[in-house]
Amino acid sequence: MSAFEALRTIRRYRSAFPLINPDQLLSLIARVEIGALDYEAATALDLITKEIDTGNATLFFRACLEGVIAQNEVWIRTASLGRQKFVQKLDRDQSSCFRCAGLLDEPPSTETVTWWDALQSHGRQLTDEQRLIQGREAEQRSLKYEQTRLGEMGISLRPVWMAIEDNTAGYDILSYDHGRSAPVSRLIEVKSSKSGDSFYLTKNEWRTALKFKDSYVFHIWDLRHDLLYELRAPAIAPFIPVDTDQGEWTDARIAFSAFKRDIRPAPSRPSQTAR
């Protein structure tokens, strides 16, 4: 909070004395102002806080917080959980900053709700972007894996990155297996996990797997341990929820440990993949 107050003071003086340099400005403030504020931290905060009228302390402190939060991805992601959950992660000084900015008032004003909504929206957007990056990484791994596998099998065709080419295809990678007289399609849905303990499957993905049967393969990457689980529908079927009269499932969280009795995980090289 001291840095916020210090920055507010710096900007008031800068507005009143626009021609003096930063060092002279800080020297002037030190001679005139009483109280020990954190001007060193305020100098750094000045670089990330938008210009705003210093007359309204509440709005100014909110601008400071916006600058700080923009540099803290953990805070941005945590904000998507809701105000109470977010505040529980803060220490006393951090909570004081939010309180002085009027962001912890009860009941919250319309302006306060709008501020938290914007922060939560940004948090969800960041999470979605990170999931997309993670998903693309896994898809690239599957492409390289399939390129190597096809070469070892003597199939001259190359895998196609369908997640880029056609979002309506229902799978991420088009690869191939040997058929009776010619290569046949191998449709790969790529999933990934950085936690190393589970992955998520949607009902639509499961329906697609049932539709294409043996042609449909799940590539499930445990990015934490650099492992690839290569599974077909029968291996996953025992862990799929069942719809009831009271409700229907939309997403299922499935633990990697569910397959360790029947499948031997191994490093993600074509000849050592878990199957």
PDB file of C-alpha atoms in Angstrom:
ATOM      1  CA  MET A   1       0.000   0.000   0.000  1.00  0.00           C
ATOM      2  CA  SER A   2       2.935   2.292   0.703  1.00  0.00           C
ATOM      3  CA  ALA A   3       4.044   2.026  -2.939  1.00  0.00           C
ATOM      4  CA  PHE A   4       0.556   2.966  -4.156  1.00  0.00           C
ATOM      5  CA  GLU A   5       0.497   6.070  -1.958  1.00  0.00           C
ATOM      6  CA  ALA A   6       4.032   6.925  -3.045  1.00  0.00           C
ATOM      7  CA  LEU A   7       3.122   6.684  -6.729  1.00  0.00           C
ATOM      8  CA  ARG A   8       0.091   8.870  -6.190  1.00  0.00           C
ATOM      9  CA  THR A   9       2.355  11.472  -4.586  1.00  0.00           C
ATOM     10  CA  ILE A  10       4.896  11.231  -7.418  1.00  0.00           C
ATOM     11  CA  ARG A  11       2.242  11.809 -10.042  1.00  0.00           C
ATOM     12  CA  ARG A  12       0.747  14.749  -8.190  1.00  0.00           C
ATOM     13  CA  TYR A  13       4.159  16.421  -8.055  1.00  0.00           C
ATOM     14  CA  ARG A  14       4.959  15.489 -11.642  1.00  0.00           C
ATOM     15  CA  SER A  15       1.757  17.191 -12.756  1.00  0.00           C
ATOM     16  CA  ALA A  16       2.630  20.309 -10.757  1.00  0.00           C
ATOM     17  CA  PHE A  17       6.323  20.372 -11.821  1.00  0.00           C
ATOM     18  CA  PRO A  18       6.449  18.820 -15.325  1.00  0.00           C
ATOM     19  CA  LEU A  19       9.879  20.267 -16.238  1.00  0.00           C
ATOM     20  CA  ILE A  20      12.066  18.750 -13.522  1.00  0.00           C
ATOM     21  CA  ASN A  21      13.676  15.330 -13.968  1.00  0.00           C
ATOM     22  CA  PRO A  22      12.727  12.239 -11.902  1.00  0.00           C
ATOM     23  CA  ASP A  23      15.656  12.534  -9.476  1.00  0.00           C
ATOM     24  CA  GLN A  24      14.896  16.183  -8.774  1.00  0.00           C
ATOM     25  CA  LEU A  25      11.237  15.298  -8.350  1.00  0.00           C
ATOM     26  CA  LEU A  26      11.993  12.650  -5.730  1.00  0.00           C
ATOM     27  CA  SER A  27      14.366  15.048  -3.962  1.00  0.00           C
ATOM     28  CA  LEU A  28      11.633  17.694  -3.830  1.00  0.00           C
ATOM     29  CA  ILE A  29       9.115  15.209  -2.457  1.00  0.00           C
ATOM     30  CA  ALA A  30      11.568  14.110   0.239  1.00  0.00           C
ATOM     31  CA  ARG A  31      11.987  17.714   1.403  1.00  0.00           C
ATOM     32  CA  VAL A  32       8.281  18.540   1.436  1.00  0.00           C
ATOM     33  CA  GLU A  33       6.382  15.370   2.326  1.00  0.00           C
ATOM     34  CA  ILE A  34       6.282  13.821   5.788  1.00  0.00           C
ATOM     35  CA  GLY A  35       6.110  10.065   6.179  1.00  0.00           C
ATOM     36  CA  ALA A  36       8.076   7.085   4.922  1.00  0.00           C
ATOM     37  CA  LEU A  37       6.569   5.826   1.700  1.00  0.00           C
ATOM     38  CA  ASP A  38       8.126   3.279  -0.648  1.00  0.00           C
ATOM     39  CA  TYR A  39       9.236   5.537  -3.495  1.00  0.00           C
ATOM     40  CA  GLU A  40      11.621   2.951  -4.904  1.00  0.00           C
ATOM     41  CA  ALA A  41       8.783   0.475  -5.436  1.00  0.00           C
ATOM     42  CA  ALA A  42       6.597   3.315  -6.701  1.00  0.00           C
ATOM     43  CA  THR A  43       9.124   4.080  -9.444  1.00  0.00           C
ATOM     44  CA  ALA A  44       8.773   0.525 -10.747  1.00  0.00           C
ATOM     45  CA  LEU A  45       4.989   0.639 -10.300  1.00  0.00           C
ATOM     46  CA  ASP A  46       4.894   3.834 -12.361  1.00  0.00           C
ATOM     47  CA  LEU A  47       5.974   1.871 -15.443  1.00  0.00           C
ATOM     48  CA  ILE A  48       3.002  -0.527 -15.342  1.00  0.00           C
ATOM     49  CA  THR A  49       0.204   1.755 -14.090  1.00  0.00           C
ATOM     50  CA  LYS A  50      -1.905   3.665 -16.574  1.00  0.00           C
ATOM     51  CA  GLU A  51      -2.222   7.433 -16.311  1.00  0.00           C
ATOM     52  CA  ILE A  52      -5.254   8.354 -14.240  1.00  0.00           C
ATOM     53  CA  ASP A  53      -6.427  11.282 -12.140  1.00  0.00           C
ATOM     54  CA  THR A  54      -4.832  11.153  -8.700  1.00  0.00           C
ATOM     55  CA  GLY A  55      -7.739  13.023  -7.107  1.00  0.00           C
ATOM     56  CA  ASN A  56      -9.844   9.908  -6.643  1.00  0.00           C
ATOM     57  CA  ALA A  57      -7.818   7.586  -4.409  1.00  0.00           C
ATOM     58  CA  THR A  58     -10.097   4.597  -4.924  1.00  0.00           C
ATOM     59  CA  LEU A  59      -9.865   4.679  -8.715  1.00  0.00           C
ATOM     60  CA  PHE A  60      -6.144   5.381  -8.560  1.00  0.00           C
ATOM     61  CA  PHE A  61      -5.494   2.373  -6.336  1.00  0.00           C
ATOM     62  CA  ARG A  62      -7.560   0.220  -8.689  1.00  0.00           C
ATOM     63  CA  ALA A  63      -5.382   1.354 -11.580  1.00  0.00           C
ATOM     64  CA  CYS A  64      -2.296   0.378  -9.565  1.00  0.00           C
ATOM     65  CA  LEU A  65      -3.754  -3.046  -8.852  1.00  0.00           C
ATOM     66  CA  GLU A  66      -4.589  -3.547 -12.522  1.00  0.00           C
ATOM     67  CA  GLY A  67      -0.965  -2.869 -13.394  1.00  0.00           C
ATOM     68  CA  VAL A  68       0.322  -5.289 -10.778  1.00  0.00           C
ATOM     69  CA  ILE A  69      -2.180  -8.012 -11.665  1.00  0.00           C
ATOM     70  CA  ALA A  70      -1.309  -7.763 -15.357  1.00  0.00           C
ATOM     71  CA  GLN A  71       2.229  -8.875 -14.413  1.00  0.00           C
ATOM     72  CA  ASN A  72       1.046 -11.788 -12.268  1.00  0.00           C
ATOM     73  CA  GLU A  73      -0.412 -14.730 -14.200  1.00  0.00           C
ATOM     74  CA  VAL A  74      -1.130 -16.651 -10.995  1.00  0.00           C
ATOM     75  CA  TRP A  75      -3.352 -13.837  -9.752  1.00  0.00           C
ATOM     76  CA  ILE A  76      -5.092 -13.577 -13.119  1.00  0.00           C
ATOM     77  CA  ARG A  77      -5.894 -17.294 -13.165  1.00  0.00           C
ATOM     78  CA  THR A  78      -6.930 -17.341  -9.500  1.00  0.00           C
ATOM     79  CA  ALA A  79      -9.325 -14.439 -10.087  1.00  0.00           C
ATOM     80  CA  SER A  80     -11.463 -16.674 -12.301  1.00  0.00           C
ATOM     81  CA  LEU A  81     -12.373 -18.683  -9.171  1.00  0.00           C
ATOM     82  CA  GLY A  82     -14.285 -15.748  -7.679  1.00  0.00           C
ATOM     83  CA  ARG A  83     -13.569 -12.872  -5.311  1.00  0.00           C
ATOM     84  CA  GLN A  84     -13.627 -14.815  -2.040  1.00  0.00           C
ATOM     85  CA  LYS A  85     -11.356 -17.576  -3.366  1.00  0.00           C
ATOM     86  CA  PHE A  86      -8.987 -14.965  -4.751  1.00  0.00           C
ATOM     87  CA  VAL A  87      -8.749 -12.990  -1.518  1.00  0.00           C
ATOM     88  CA  GLN A  88      -8.019 -16.166   0.457  1.00  0.00           C
ATOM     89  CA  LYS A  89      -4.755 -16.426  -1.483  1.00  0.00           C
ATOM     90  CA  LEU A  90      -3.590 -12.930  -0.491  1.00  0.00           C
ATOM     91  CA  ASP A  91      -1.483 -11.923   2.471  1.00  0.00           C
ATOM     92  CA  ARG A  92      -2.489  -9.115   4.836  1.00  0.00           C
ATOM     93  CA  ASP A  93      -0.720  -6.312   2.952  1.00  0.00           C
ATOM     94  CA  GLN A  94      -2.126  -7.450  -0.384  1.00  0.00           C
ATOM     95  CA  SER A  95      -5.634  -7.635   1.054  1.00  0.00           C
ATOM     96  CA  SER A  96      -5.186  -4.106   2.386  1.00  0.00           C
ATOM     97  CA  CYS A  97      -4.486  -2.851  -1.138  1.00  0.00           C
ATOM     98  CA  PHE A  98      -7.719  -4.352  -2.435  1.00  0.00           C
ATOM     99  CA  ARG A  99      -9.655  -3.038   0.554  1.00  0.00           C
ATOM    100  CA  CYS A 100      -8.359   0.507   0.068  1.00  0.00           C
ATOM    101  CA  ALA A 101      -9.329   0.270  -3.585  1.00  0.00           C
ATOM    102  CA  GLY A 102     -12.904  -0.426  -2.500  1.00  0.00           C
ATOM    103  CA  LEU A 103     -12.836  -3.886  -4.038  1.00  0.00           C
ATOM    104  CA  LEU A 104     -13.754  -5.819  -0.891  1.00  0.00           C
ATOM    105  CA  ASP A 105     -16.780  -3.751   0.140  1.00  0.00           C
ATOM    106  CA  GLU A 106     -19.923  -5.571   1.237  1.00  0.00           C
ATOM    107  CA  PRO A 107     -22.198  -5.552  -0.578  1.00  0.00           C
ATOM    108  CA  PRO A 108     -20.113  -4.755  -3.668  1.00  0.00           C
ATOM    109  CA  SER A 109     -21.219  -1.816  -5.788  1.00  0.00           C
ATOM    110  CA  THR A 110     -22.077  -2.179  -9.460  1.00  0.00           C
ATOM    111  CA  GLU A 111     -18.697  -0.656 -10.368  1.00  0.00           C
ATOM    112  CA  THR A 112     -16.917  -3.141  -8.112  1.00  0.00           C
ATOM    113  CA  VAL A 113     -18.772  -6.084  -9.636  1.00  0.00           C
ATOM    114  CA  THR A 114     -17.864  -4.828 -13.108  1.00  0.00           C
ATOM    115  CA  TRP A 115     -14.177  -4.613 -12.071  1.00  0.00           C
ATOM    116  CA  TRP A 116     -14.136  -8.199 -10.760  1.00  0.00           C
ATOM    117  CA  ASP A 117     -16.053  -9.452 -13.806  1.00  0.00           C
ATOM    118  CA  ALA A 118     -13.442  -7.933 -16.114  1.00  0.00           C
ATOM    119  CA  LEU A 119     -10.612  -9.498 -14.113  1.00  0.00           C
ATOM    120  CA  GLN A 120     -12.291 -12.906 -14.074  1.00  0.00           C
ATOM    121  CA  SER A 121     -12.933 -12.707 -17.812  1.00  0.00           C
ATOM    122  CA  HIS A 122      -9.261 -11.955 -18.380  1.00  0.00           C
ATOM    123  CA  GLY A 123      -8.341 -14.912 -16.169  1.00  0.00           C
ATOM    124  CA  ARG A 124     -10.555 -17.276 -18.147  1.00  0.00           C
ATOM    125  CA  GLN A 125      -9.122 -15.962 -21.400  1.00  0.00           C
ATOM    126  CA  LEU A 126      -5.572 -16.563 -20.175  1.00  0.00           C
ATOM    127  CA  THR A 127      -6.491 -20.077 -19.055  1.00  0.00           C
ATOM    128  CA  ASP A 128      -8.040 -20.807 -22.446  1.00  0.00           C
ATOM    129  CA  GLU A 129      -4.928 -19.518 -24.222  1.00  0.00           C
ATOM    130  CA  GLN A 130      -2.677 -21.696 -22.085  1.00  0.00           C
ATOM    131  CA  ARG A 131      -4.860 -24.740 -22.734  1.00  0.00           C
ATOM    132  CA  LEU A 132      -4.648 -24.062 -26.461  1.00  0.00           C
ATOM    133  CA  ILE A 133      -0.857 -23.800 -26.291  1.00  0.00           C
ATOM    134  CA  GLN A 134      -0.691 -27.054 -24.318  1.00  0.00           C
ATOM    135  CA  GLY A 135      -3.023 -28.756 -26.779  1.00  0.00           C
ATOM    136  CA  ARG A 136      -0.958 -27.636 -29.770  1.00  0.00           C
ATOM    137  CA  GLU A 137       2.201 -28.930 -28.112  1.00  0.00           C
ATOM    138  CA  ALA A 138       0.605 -32.345 -27.649  1.00  0.00           C
ATOM    139  CA  GLU A 139      -0.654 -32.380 -31.241  1.00  0.00           C
ATOM    140  CA  GLN A 140       2.830 -31.576 -32.534  1.00  0.00           C
ATOM    141  CA  ARG A 141       4.207 -34.456 -30.494  1.00  0.00           C
ATOM    142  CA  SER A 142       1.615 -36.776 -32.030  1.00  0.00           C
ATOM    143  CA  LEU A 143       2.489 -35.567 -35.529  1.00  0.00           C
ATOM    144  CA  LYS A 144       6.164 -36.355 -34.991  1.00  0.00           C
ATOM    145  CA  TYR A 145       5.279 -39.689 -33.430  1.00  0.00           C
ATOM    146  CA  GLU A 146       3.094 -40.641 -36.406  1.00  0.00           C
ATOM    147  CA  GLN A 147       5.688 -39.492 -38.936  1.00  0.00           C
ATOM    148  CA  THR A 148       8.195 -41.837 -37.342  1.00  0.00           C
ATOM    149  CA  ARG A 149       5.682 -44.685 -37.025  1.00  0.00           C
ATOM    150  CA  LEU A 150       4.626 -44.440 -40.673  1.00  0.00           C
ATOM    151  CA  GLY A 151       8.256 -44.448 -41.764  1.00  0.00           C
ATOM    152  CA  GLU A 152       8.969 -47.569 -39.714  1.00  0.00           C
ATOM    153  CA  MET A 153       5.904 -49.260 -41.225  1.00  0.00           C
ATOM    154  CA  GLY A 154       6.964 -48.402 -44.777  1.00  0.00           C
ATOM    155  CA  ILE A 155       3.902 -46.224 -45.434  1.00  0.00           C
ATOM    156  CA  SER A 156       4.847 -43.266 -47.644  1.00  0.00           C
ATOM    157  CA  LEU A 157       1.874 -41.099 -46.646  1.00  0.00           C
ATOM    158  CA  ARG A 158       2.288 -38.304 -44.135  1.00  0.00           C
ATOM    159  CA  PRO A 159      -0.028 -37.519 -41.198  1.00  0.00           C
ATOM    160  CA  VAL A 160      -2.317 -34.512 -41.526  1.00  0.00           C
ATOM    161  CA  TRP A 161      -2.842 -31.989 -38.713  1.00  0.00           C
ATOM    162  CA  MET A 162      -6.641 -31.936 -38.896  1.00  0.00           C
ATOM    163  CA  ALA A 163      -7.044 -29.728 -35.806  1.00  0.00           C
ATOM    164  CA  ILE A 164      -5.523 -26.957 -37.940  1.00  0.00           C
ATOM    165  CA  GLU A 165      -7.030 -27.889 -41.297  1.00  0.00           C
ATOM    166  CA  ASP A 166     -10.622 -28.767 -40.346  1.00  0.00           C
ATOM    167  CA  ASN A 167     -12.139 -28.174 -36.894  1.00  0.00           C
ATOM    168  CA  THR A 168     -15.271 -30.111 -37.899  1.00  0.00           C
ATOM    169  CA  ALA A 169     -13.430 -33.387 -38.551  1.00  0.00           C
ATOM    170  CA  GLY A 170     -13.934 -34.749 -35.031  1.00  0.00           C
ATOM    171  CA  TYR A 171     -10.304 -35.710 -34.523  1.00  0.00           C
ATOM    172  CA  ASP A 172      -6.928 -33.953 -34.407  1.00  0.00           C
ATOM    173  CA  ILE A 173      -4.558 -36.042 -36.540  1.00  0.00           C
ATOM    174  CA  LEU A 174      -5.239 -38.102 -39.664  1.00  0.00           C
ATOM    175  CA  SER A 175      -2.703 -40.898 -39.928  1.00  0.00           C
ATOM    176  CA  TYR A 176      -2.668 -44.360 -41.442  1.00  0.00           C
ATOM    177  CA  ASP A 177      -2.357 -48.076 -40.732  1.00  0.00           C
ATOM    178  CA  HIS A 178      -1.771 -51.004 -43.064  1.00  0.00           C
ATOM    179  CA  GLY A 179      -4.950 -52.263 -44.703  1.00  0.00           C
ATOM    180  CA  ARG A 180      -5.551 -55.424 -46.709  1.00  0.00           C
ATOM    181  CA  SER A 181      -4.547 -53.820 -49.993  1.00  0.00           C
ATOM    182  CA  ALA A 182      -3.842 -50.160 -49.164  1.00  0.00           C
ATOM    183  CA  PRO A 183      -3.324 -47.925 -46.130  1.00  0.00           C
ATOM    184  CA  VAL A 184      -6.453 -47.227 -44.075  1.00  0.00           C
ATOM    185  CA  SER A 185      -7.234 -44.134 -42.027  1.00  0.00           C
ATOM    186  CA  ARG A 186      -6.148 -43.861 -38.412  1.00  0.00           C
ATOM    187  CA  LEU A 187      -8.090 -41.052 -36.704  1.00  0.00           C
ATOM    188  CA  ILE A 188      -6.315 -39.663 -33.667  1.00  0.00           C
ATOM    189  CA  GLU A 189      -7.835 -37.560 -30.898  1.00  0.00           C
ATOM    190  CA  VAL A 190      -5.035 -35.904 -28.912  1.00  0.00           C
ATOM    191  CA  LYS A 191      -5.424 -35.202 -25.196  1.00  0.00           C
ATOM    192  CA  SER A 192      -2.832 -33.906 -22.753  1.00  0.00           C
ATOM    193  CA  SER A 193      -2.184 -33.322 -19.080  1.00  0.00           C
ATOM    194  CA  LYS A 194       0.495 -31.340 -17.287  1.00  0.00           C
ATOM    195  CA  SER A 195      -0.541 -32.625 -13.865  1.00  0.00           C
ATOM    196  CA  GLY A 196       0.531 -36.134 -14.705  1.00  0.00           C
ATOM    197  CA  ASP A 197      -2.433 -37.680 -12.882  1.00  0.00           C
ATOM    198  CA  SER A 198      -5.496 -37.417 -15.146  1.00  0.00           C
ATOM    199  CA  PHE A 199      -7.027 -36.159 -18.380  1.00  0.00           C
ATOM    200  CA  TYR A 200     -10.493 -34.972 -19.434  1.00  0.00           C
ATOM    201  CA  LEU A 201     -12.749 -36.482 -22.074  1.00  0.00           C
ATOM    202  CA  THR A 202     -15.917 -34.872 -23.447  1.00  0.00           C
ATOM    203  CA  LYS A 203     -19.082 -36.710 -24.338  1.00  0.00           C
ATOM    204  CA  ASN A 204     -18.791 -35.577 -27.962  1.00  0.00           C
ATOM    205  CA  GLU A 205     -15.261 -37.010 -28.160  1.00  0.00           C
ATOM    206  CA  TRP A 206     -16.522 -40.280 -26.762  1.00  0.00           C
ATOM    207  CA  ARG A 207     -19.399 -40.421 -29.242  1.00  0.00           C
ATOM    208  CA  THR A 208     -16.944 -39.864 -32.088  1.00  0.00           C
ATOM    209  CA  ALA A 209     -14.755 -42.692 -30.783  1.00  0.00           C
ATOM    210  CA  LEU A 210     -17.743 -45.054 -30.775  1.00  0.00           C
ATOM    211  CA  LYS A 211     -18.746 -43.941 -34.274  1.00  0.00           C
ATOM    212  CA  PHE A 212     -15.371 -44.702 -35.873  1.00  0.00           C
ATOM    213  CA  LYS A 213     -14.628 -47.770 -33.689  1.00  0.00           C
ATOM    214  CA  ASP A 214     -11.178 -49.313 -34.303  1.00  0.00           C
ATOM    215  CA  SER A 215     -10.145 -46.523 -36.677  1.00  0.00           C
ATOM    216  CA  TYR A 216     -10.263 -44.042 -33.795  1.00  0.00           C
ATOM    217  CA  VAL A 217      -7.274 -43.789 -31.440  1.00  0.00           C
ATOM    218  CA  PHE A 218      -6.655 -41.610 -28.399  1.00  0.00           C
ATOM    219  CA  HIS A 219      -3.187 -40.162 -27.985  1.00  0.00           C
ATOM    220  CA  ILE A 220      -3.060 -39.078 -24.357  1.00  0.00           C
ATOM    221  CA  TRP A 221       0.120 -37.240 -23.414  1.00  0.00           C
ATOM    222  CA  ASP A 222       1.332 -37.079 -19.847  1.00  0.00           C
ATOM    223  CA  LEU A 223       3.462 -33.966 -20.388  1.00  0.00           C
ATOM    224  CA  ARG A 224       4.787 -34.004 -16.847  1.00  0.00           C
ATOM    225  CA  HIS A 225       6.458 -37.388 -17.270  1.00  0.00           C
ATOM    226  CA  ASP A 226       6.863 -37.268 -21.053  1.00  0.00           C
ATOM    227  CA  LEU A 227       4.710 -40.352 -21.612  1.00  0.00           C
ATOM    228  CA  LEU A 228       2.259 -41.259 -24.348  1.00  0.00           C
ATOM    229  CA  TYR A 229      -0.786 -43.438 -23.701  1.00  0.00           C
ATOM    230  CA  GLU A 230      -2.207 -44.805 -26.942  1.00  0.00           C
ATOM    231  CA  LEU A 231      -5.711 -46.117 -26.292  1.00  0.00           C
ATOM    232  CA  ARG A 232      -8.814 -47.214 -28.154  1.00  0.00           C
ATOM    233  CA  ALA A 233     -12.401 -47.020 -26.960  1.00  0.00           C
ATOM    234  CA  PRO A 234     -12.591 -50.487 -25.309  1.00  0.00           C
ATOM    235  CA  ALA A 235      -9.757 -49.556 -22.908  1.00  0.00           C
ATOM    236  CA  ILE A 236     -11.512 -46.351 -21.844  1.00  0.00           C
ATOM    237  CA  ALA A 237     -15.106 -47.645 -21.833  1.00  0.00           C
ATOM    238  CA  PRO A 238     -15.074 -48.942 -18.207  1.00  0.00           C
ATOM    239  CA  PHE A 239     -14.372 -45.421 -16.944  1.00  0.00           C
ATOM    240  CA  ILE A 240     -17.067 -43.578 -18.921  1.00  0.00           C
ATOM    241  CA  PRO A 241     -20.017 -42.297 -16.824  1.00  0.00           C
ATOM    242  CA  VAL A 242     -23.566 -43.459 -17.472  1.00  0.00           C
ATOM    243  CA  ASP A 243     -26.491 -41.131 -18.148  1.00  0.00           C
ATOM    244  CA  THR A 244     -29.493 -41.439 -15.826  1.00  0.00           C
ATOM    245  CA  ASP A 245     -33.022 -40.034 -15.649  1.00  0.00           C
ATOM    246  CA  GLN A 246     -31.676 -37.414 -13.262  1.00  0.00           C
ATOM    247  CA  GLY A 247     -28.950 -36.135 -15.546  1.00  0.00           C
ATOM    248  CA  GLU A 248     -26.424 -36.673 -18.312  1.00  0.00           C
ATOM    249  CA  TRP A 249     -22.648 -36.438 -18.226  1.00  0.00           C
ATOM    250  CA  THR A 250     -20.773 -33.938 -20.396  1.00  0.00           C
ATOM    251  CA  ASP A 251     -17.146 -34.309 -19.271  1.00  0.00           C
ATOM    252  CA  ALA A 252     -15.264 -37.102 -17.560  1.00  0.00           C
ATOM    253  CA  ARG A 253     -12.018 -36.885 -15.609  1.00  0.00           C
ATOM    254  CA  ILE A 254     -10.069 -40.112 -16.002  1.00  0.00           C
ATOM    255  CA  ALA A 255      -6.971 -40.975 -13.982  1.00  0.00           C
ATOM    256  CA  PHE A 256      -3.873 -42.322 -15.687  1.00  0.00           C
ATOM    257  CA  SER A 257      -3.640 -44.847 -12.866  1.00  0.00           C
ATOM    258  CA  ALA A 258      -6.777 -46.503 -14.264  1.00  0.00           C
ATOM    259  CA  PHE A 259      -4.658 -47.959 -17.053  1.00  0.00           C
ATOM    260  CA  LYS A 260      -1.505 -48.941 -15.177  1.00  0.00           C
ATOM    261  CA  ARG A 261      -2.794 -52.427 -14.384  1.00  0.00           C
ATOM    262  CA  ASP A 262      -3.283 -53.232 -18.063  1.00  0.00           C
ATOM    263  CA  ILE A 263      -0.979 -50.792 -19.845  1.00  0.00           C
ATOM    264  CA  ARG A 264       2.701 -50.229 -19.298  1.00  0.00           C
ATOM    265  CA  PRO A 265       3.542 -46.505 -19.591  1.00  0.00           C
ATOM    266  CA  ALA A 266       6.884 -45.858 -21.283  1.00  0.00           C
ATOM    267  CA  PRO A 267       8.775 -42.880 -22.707  1.00  0.00           C
ATOM    268  CA  SER A 268       7.104 -41.286 -25.707  1.00  0.00           C
ATOM    269  CA  ARG A 269       9.164 -42.882 -28.465  1.00  0.00           C
ATOM    270  CA  PRO A 270       7.383 -44.885 -31.171  1.00  0.00           C
ATOM    271  CA  SER A 271       8.883 -48.213 -30.142  1.00  0.00           C
ATOM    272  CA  GLN A 272       8.260 -47.689 -26.420  1.00  0.00           C
ATOM    273  CA  THR A 273       4.788 -46.203 -26.231  1.00  0.00           C
ATOM    274  CA  ALA A 274       2.194 -47.363 -23.718  1.00  0.00           C
ATOM    275  CA  ARG A 275      -0.558 -49.263 -25.516  1.00  0.00           C
TER     276      ARG A 275
END
